[in-house]
Amino acid sequence: MVRFTVSTIALACAMLGATAVSAQSKPTVAEADAYVAEAEKTLAADGVDAARIAWVNATYITDDTDALAAKSGAKSTDLAVKYALGRRQFGNPGAGEELLLDYGLHQRRLFPLIARTYALHFAQEVL
């Protein structure tokens, strides 16, 4: 009987929550700008801390600094996923993602330079 009551209450809360979510209006440009500003502020502060921890880890390679670097990396990943998922509320549903980086183009530009570097390196070893 208790299980049925708890299940009924949980179902009612879920239905009320779904109604409240569907009743929300579409986010405005000002809300999107505020979201981006907050994300940039948070990620910039985290980036400074992550860079300091990475420097300490590279300078003093110990189990403790490895643990700090791992924890910092997990926090940075968590923030990136949080803001990436939150950003979707400001986009057009069904619209494709905007291409920010064309990897194929960059690979074609960088490959000759990398190949030349390897060629010069091996030529220097032989000569």
Coordinates of C-alpha atoms in Angstrom, one line a residue:
M1 CA 0.0 0.0 0.0
V2 CA 2.8 2.4 0.9
R3 CA 4.6 1.6 -2.4
F4 CA 1.4 2.4 -4.4
T5 CA 1.0 5.7 -2.5
V6 CA 4.6 6.7 -3.1
S7 CA 4.3 5.7 -6.8
T8 CA 1.2 7.7 -7.2
I9 CA 2.8 10.8 -5.6
A10 CA 5.9 10.4 -7.8
L11 CA 3.7 10.1 -10.9
A12 CA 1.7 13.2 -10.0
C13 CA 4.9 15.2 -9.4
A14 CA 6.4 14.1 -12.7
M15 CA 3.2 15.1 -14.5
L16 CA 3.2 18.5 -12.9
G17 CA 6.9 18.9 -13.7
A18 CA 6.3 18.0 -17.4
T19 CA 3.4 20.5 -17.5
A20 CA 5.6 23.3 -16.1
V21 CA 8.4 22.5 -18.5
S22 CA 6.1 22.6 -21.5
A23 CA 4.6 25.9 -20.4
Q24 CA 7.9 27.7 -20.5
S25 CA 8.4 30.2 -23.3
K26 CA 11.2 30.1 -25.8
P27 CA 14.5 31.6 -24.4
T28 CA 15.2 35.2 -25.4
V29 CA 18.4 36.6 -26.9
A30 CA 19.2 38.3 -23.6
E31 CA 18.9 35.0 -21.7
A32 CA 21.2 33.4 -24.3
D33 CA 23.8 36.2 -23.9
A34 CA 23.6 35.9 -20.1
Y35 CA 24.1 32.1 -20.4
V36 CA 27.1 32.5 -22.6
A37 CA 28.6 35.2 -20.3
E38 CA 28.1 33.0 -17.3
A39 CA 29.6 30.0 -19.1
E40 CA 32.7 32.0 -20.3
K41 CA 33.3 33.3 -16.7
T42 CA 33.0 29.9 -15.2
L43 CA 35.2 28.2 -17.8
A44 CA 37.8 30.9 -17.7
A45 CA 38.2 30.5 -14.0
D46 CA 38.4 26.8 -14.3
G47 CA 40.9 27.1 -17.1
V48 CA 43.3 29.1 -15.0
D49 CA 43.1 26.5 -12.2
A50 CA 43.5 23.6 -14.7
A51 CA 46.5 25.3 -16.2
R52 CA 48.2 25.7 -12.9
I53 CA 47.5 22.2 -11.9
A54 CA 48.8 20.9 -15.2
W55 CA 52.0 22.9 -14.7
V56 CA 52.5 21.5 -11.2
N57 CA 51.8 18.0 -12.6
A58 CA 54.3 18.4 -15.4
T59 CA 57.0 19.9 -13.1
Y60 CA 56.6 17.6 -10.1
I61 CA 55.5 14.2 -11.3
T62 CA 54.1 12.4 -8.3
D63 CA 51.0 10.4 -7.5
D64 CA 49.5 13.4 -5.7
T65 CA 49.9 15.7 -8.7
D66 CA 48.6 13.0 -11.0
A67 CA 45.5 12.8 -8.8
L68 CA 45.1 16.6 -8.8
A69 CA 45.4 16.6 -12.6
A70 CA 42.8 13.8 -13.0
K71 CA 40.4 15.6 -10.7
S72 CA 40.9 18.8 -12.5
G73 CA 40.4 17.1 -15.9
A74 CA 37.2 15.5 -14.7
K75 CA 35.9 18.9 -13.4
S76 CA 36.7 20.5 -16.7
T77 CA 35.0 17.8 -18.7
D78 CA 31.9 18.0 -16.4
L79 CA 31.7 21.8 -17.0
A80 CA 32.1 21.4 -20.8
V81 CA 29.4 18.8 -21.0
K82 CA 27.1 20.8 -18.7
Y83 CA 27.4 24.0 -20.8
A84 CA 27.3 22.1 -24.1
L85 CA 24.0 20.5 -23.2
G86 CA 22.6 23.7 -21.8
R87 CA 23.5 25.6 -24.9
R88 CA 21.1 23.4 -26.9
Q89 CA 18.1 25.1 -25.3
F90 CA 18.9 28.3 -27.3
G91 CA 19.2 26.6 -30.7
N92 CA 16.5 25.8 -33.3
P93 CA 15.1 22.3 -32.9
G94 CA 15.9 20.1 -35.8
A95 CA 18.5 22.5 -37.2
G96 CA 22.0 21.2 -37.9
E97 CA 25.0 22.1 -35.9
E98 CA 27.2 25.0 -37.1
L99 CA 30.5 23.7 -38.4
L100 CA 33.3 25.3 -36.3
L101 CA 36.2 23.4 -37.5
D102 CA 36.7 21.5 -40.7
Y103 CA 39.1 18.7 -39.7
G104 CA 39.7 17.5 -43.3
L105 CA 40.8 20.9 -44.4
H106 CA 43.2 21.3 -41.5
Q107 CA 44.6 17.9 -42.1
R108 CA 45.3 18.7 -45.7
R109 CA 47.0 21.9 -44.7
L110 CA 49.1 20.4 -42.0
F111 CA 50.1 17.1 -43.6
P112 CA 52.7 18.6 -46.0
L113 CA 54.3 20.5 -43.2
I114 CA 54.5 17.5 -40.9
A115 CA 55.9 15.4 -43.8
R116 CA 58.6 18.0 -44.5
T117 CA 59.6 18.1 -40.8
Y118 CA 59.9 14.3 -40.7
A119 CA 61.9 14.3 -44.0
L120 CA 64.3 16.9 -42.7
H121 CA 64.7 15.1 -39.4
F122 CA 65.6 11.8 -41.1
A123 CA 67.9 13.5 -43.5
Q124 CA 69.7 15.1 -40.6
E125 CA 70.2 11.7 -39.0
V126 CA 71.6 10.2 -42.1
L127 CA 73.9 13.1 -43.0

